[in-house]
Amino acid sequence: MTEHPDCALVRQGYDAFSRGDMEALSQLMTSDVTHHVPGEHPLAGHHKGREAVLRLYGRLAEETQGTMRVDLEGAFADGRGHVMSVHRIRADRGNMGLEQHGGIFFTVIGGKISDLDECVQDIDETNRFWS
């Protein structure tokens, strides 16, 4: 079975994120990409534009002192420019740890990621971790 091109794109994004390769990651996104982060904490909100999204990712690494790991468990395409991913996140921040499932609903336009709408397994735990 051949992987759908949109799923392959998302998989490349997860791989670049995991390696900390922001240059490769930036090439996979539109210039006006938006990453929507759920919750009520300092990193939550709508991060619009490639530079803002990359700053968010840098902040995730900084806040967790490089301990954040996101393991892609599955990616599912609808064939109309959307991919739904499921992943497992692990991170340490100060004296707190975070380990839970999450997912992202991606919109792909012209072979690039234009929107990431993130969901988490436990919003309260996520808020406590990032606050």
mmCIF file of C-alpha atoms in Angstrom:
data_model
loop_
_atom_site.group_PDB
_atom_site.id
_atom_site.type_symbol
_atom_site.label_atom_id
_atom_site.label_comp_id
_atom_site.label_asym_id
_atom_site.label_seq_id
_atom_site.Cartn_x
_atom_site.Cartn_y
_atom_site.Cartn_z
ATOM 1 C CA MET A 1 0.000 0.000 0.000
ATOM 2 C CA THR A 2 1.351 3.412 -0.962
ATOM 3 C CA GLU A 3 1.204 6.231 1.552
ATOM 4 C CA HIS A 4 -0.928 9.202 0.515
ATOM 5 C CA PRO A 5 1.289 12.218 -0.386
ATOM 6 C CA ASP A 6 -0.369 14.391 2.277
ATOM 7 C CA CYS A 7 0.401 11.767 4.944
ATOM 8 C CA ALA A 8 3.990 11.557 3.674
ATOM 9 C CA LEU A 9 4.240 15.358 4.029
ATOM 10 C CA VAL A 10 2.983 15.224 7.622
ATOM 11 C CA ARG A 11 5.382 12.363 8.389
ATOM 12 C CA GLN A 12 8.267 14.481 7.022
ATOM 13 C CA GLY A 13 7.143 17.302 9.307
ATOM 14 C CA TYR A 14 7.140 15.099 12.391
ATOM 15 C CA ASP A 15 10.582 13.790 11.435
ATOM 16 C CA ALA A 16 12.020 17.298 10.960
ATOM 17 C CA PHE A 17 10.436 18.454 14.249
ATOM 18 C CA SER A 18 11.925 15.466 16.099
ATOM 19 C CA ARG A 19 15.383 16.212 14.699
ATOM 20 C CA GLY A 20 15.053 19.908 15.517
ATOM 21 C CA ASP A 21 15.561 20.714 11.832
ATOM 22 C CA MET A 22 13.650 23.983 11.573
ATOM 23 C CA GLU A 23 14.996 24.706 8.083
ATOM 24 C CA ALA A 24 13.546 21.456 6.715
ATOM 25 C CA LEU A 25 10.323 22.025 8.634
ATOM 26 C CA SER A 26 9.946 25.554 7.276
ATOM 27 C CA GLN A 27 10.118 24.217 3.707
ATOM 28 C CA LEU A 28 7.036 22.077 4.376
ATOM 29 C CA MET A 29 4.836 25.041 5.401
ATOM 30 C CA THR A 30 3.135 27.881 3.582
ATOM 31 C CA SER A 31 4.349 31.357 4.518
ATOM 32 C CA ASP A 32 1.001 32.097 6.211
ATOM 33 C CA VAL A 33 0.741 28.797 8.085
ATOM 34 C CA THR A 34 -1.174 28.885 11.377
ATOM 35 C CA HIS A 35 -0.707 26.523 14.335
ATOM 36 C CA HIS A 36 -3.629 26.573 16.789
ATOM 37 C CA VAL A 37 -2.527 25.460 20.282
ATOM 38 C CA PRO A 38 -5.361 24.561 22.671
ATOM 39 C CA GLY A 39 -5.579 25.515 26.304
ATOM 40 C CA GLU A 40 -5.181 28.415 28.671
ATOM 41 C CA HIS A 41 -1.442 28.780 29.166
ATOM 42 C CA PRO A 42 1.316 31.044 27.813
ATOM 43 C CA LEU A 43 1.892 28.980 24.642
ATOM 44 C CA ALA A 44 -1.808 28.542 23.776
ATOM 45 C CA GLY A 45 -3.381 30.489 20.973
ATOM 46 C CA HIS A 46 -3.073 31.048 17.254
ATOM 47 C CA HIS A 47 0.482 31.282 15.953
ATOM 48 C CA LYS A 48 0.179 32.771 12.456
ATOM 49 C CA GLY A 49 2.982 32.896 9.905
ATOM 50 C CA ARG A 50 5.956 30.611 9.360
ATOM 51 C CA GLU A 51 8.249 32.641 11.638
ATOM 52 C CA ALA A 52 5.701 32.673 14.476
ATOM 53 C CA VAL A 53 5.176 28.907 14.196
ATOM 54 C CA LEU A 54 8.919 28.253 14.196
ATOM 55 C CA ARG A 55 9.306 30.536 17.243
ATOM 56 C CA LEU A 56 6.620 28.444 18.974
ATOM 57 C CA TYR A 57 8.571 25.257 18.232
ATOM 58 C CA GLY A 58 11.776 26.845 19.512
ATOM 59 C CA ARG A 59 9.953 27.847 22.667
ATOM 60 C CA LEU A 60 8.698 24.269 23.180
ATOM 61 C CA ALA A 61 12.297 23.028 23.029
ATOM 62 C CA GLU A 62 13.510 25.824 25.302
ATOM 63 C CA GLU A 63 10.781 25.391 27.924
ATOM 64 C CA THR A 64 11.420 21.629 28.104
ATOM 65 C CA GLN A 65 15.215 21.939 27.860
ATOM 66 C CA GLY A 66 15.137 19.697 24.804
ATOM 67 C CA THR A 67 13.277 16.850 26.512
ATOM 68 C CA MET A 68 10.128 17.097 24.377
ATOM 69 C CA ARG A 69 9.538 14.042 22.204
ATOM 70 C CA VAL A 70 6.604 13.638 19.847
ATOM 71 C CA ASP A 71 6.219 10.156 18.373
ATOM 72 C CA LEU A 72 3.874 9.898 15.397
ATOM 73 C CA GLU A 73 1.593 6.874 15.766
ATOM 74 C CA GLY A 74 -0.592 7.369 12.705
ATOM 75 C CA ALA A 75 -1.561 9.739 9.905
ATOM 76 C CA PHE A 76 -4.843 9.512 8.011
ATOM 77 C CA ALA A 77 -5.766 11.438 4.848
ATOM 78 C CA ASP A 78 -9.189 12.321 3.503
ATOM 79 C CA GLY A 79 -7.886 12.858 -0.045
ATOM 80 C CA ARG A 80 -9.166 16.454 -0.024
ATOM 81 C CA GLY A 81 -6.225 18.216 1.619
ATOM 82 C CA HIS A 82 -6.678 17.133 5.227
ATOM 83 C CA VAL A 83 -4.611 14.828 7.396
ATOM 84 C CA MET A 84 -5.387 13.755 10.925
ATOM 85 C CA SER A 85 -2.403 12.640 12.982
ATOM 86 C CA VAL A 86 -2.181 10.825 16.292
ATOM 87 C CA HIS A 87 0.957 11.078 18.370
ATOM 88 C CA ARG A 88 2.375 10.492 21.822
ATOM 89 C CA ILE A 89 4.066 13.424 23.544
ATOM 90 C CA ARG A 90 6.594 13.198 26.358
ATOM 91 C CA ALA A 91 8.301 16.174 27.984
ATOM 92 C CA ASP A 92 9.771 17.415 31.247
ATOM 93 C CA ARG A 93 9.563 20.989 32.476
ATOM 94 C CA GLY A 94 10.985 21.921 35.850
ATOM 95 C CA ASN A 95 9.749 19.276 38.282
ATOM 96 C CA MET A 96 6.781 18.279 36.084
ATOM 97 C CA GLY A 97 6.431 15.636 33.420
ATOM 98 C CA LEU A 98 3.914 15.305 30.625
ATOM 99 C CA GLU A 99 2.998 12.106 28.829
ATOM 100 C CA GLN A 100 -0.194 11.812 26.826
ATOM 101 C CA HIS A 101 -1.696 11.273 23.405
ATOM 102 C CA GLY A 102 -2.594 14.109 21.120
ATOM 103 C CA GLY A 103 -3.324 14.823 17.526
ATOM 104 C CA ILE A 104 -3.249 17.475 14.877
ATOM 105 C CA PHE A 105 -5.734 18.178 12.110
ATOM 106 C CA PHE A 106 -3.637 19.414 9.179
ATOM 107 C CA THR A 107 -4.763 21.339 6.129
ATOM 108 C CA VAL A 108 -2.531 20.901 3.081
ATOM 109 C CA ILE A 109 -2.633 23.351 0.171
ATOM 110 C CA GLY A 110 -0.391 23.006 -2.863
ATOM 111 C CA GLY A 111 1.705 20.310 -1.226
ATOM 112 C CA LYS A 112 2.458 22.428 1.867
ATOM 113 C CA ILE A 113 1.029 22.546 5.377
ATOM 114 C CA SER A 114 -1.151 25.635 5.791
ATOM 115 C CA ASP A 115 -2.970 24.967 9.060
ATOM 116 C CA LEU A 116 -2.399 22.817 12.153
ATOM 117 C CA ASP A 117 -5.247 22.488 14.633
ATOM 118 C CA GLU A 118 -3.888 20.672 17.672
ATOM 119 C CA CYS A 119 -5.869 18.570 20.161
ATOM 120 C CA VAL A 120 -4.687 16.996 23.409
ATOM 121 C CA GLN A 121 -5.856 14.056 25.485
ATOM 122 C CA ASP A 122 -6.053 15.961 28.775
ATOM 123 C CA ILE A 123 -6.456 19.724 28.475
ATOM 124 C CA ASP A 124 -6.224 20.297 32.243
ATOM 125 C CA GLU A 125 -2.940 18.400 32.483
ATOM 126 C CA THR A 126 -1.634 20.314 29.471
ATOM 127 C CA ASN A 127 -2.578 23.652 31.049
ATOM 128 C CA ARG A 128 -0.832 22.728 34.321
ATOM 129 C CA PHE A 129 2.303 21.592 32.506
ATOM 130 C CA TRP A 130 2.730 24.750 30.392
ATOM 131 C CA SER A 131 1.593 27.294 33.022
#
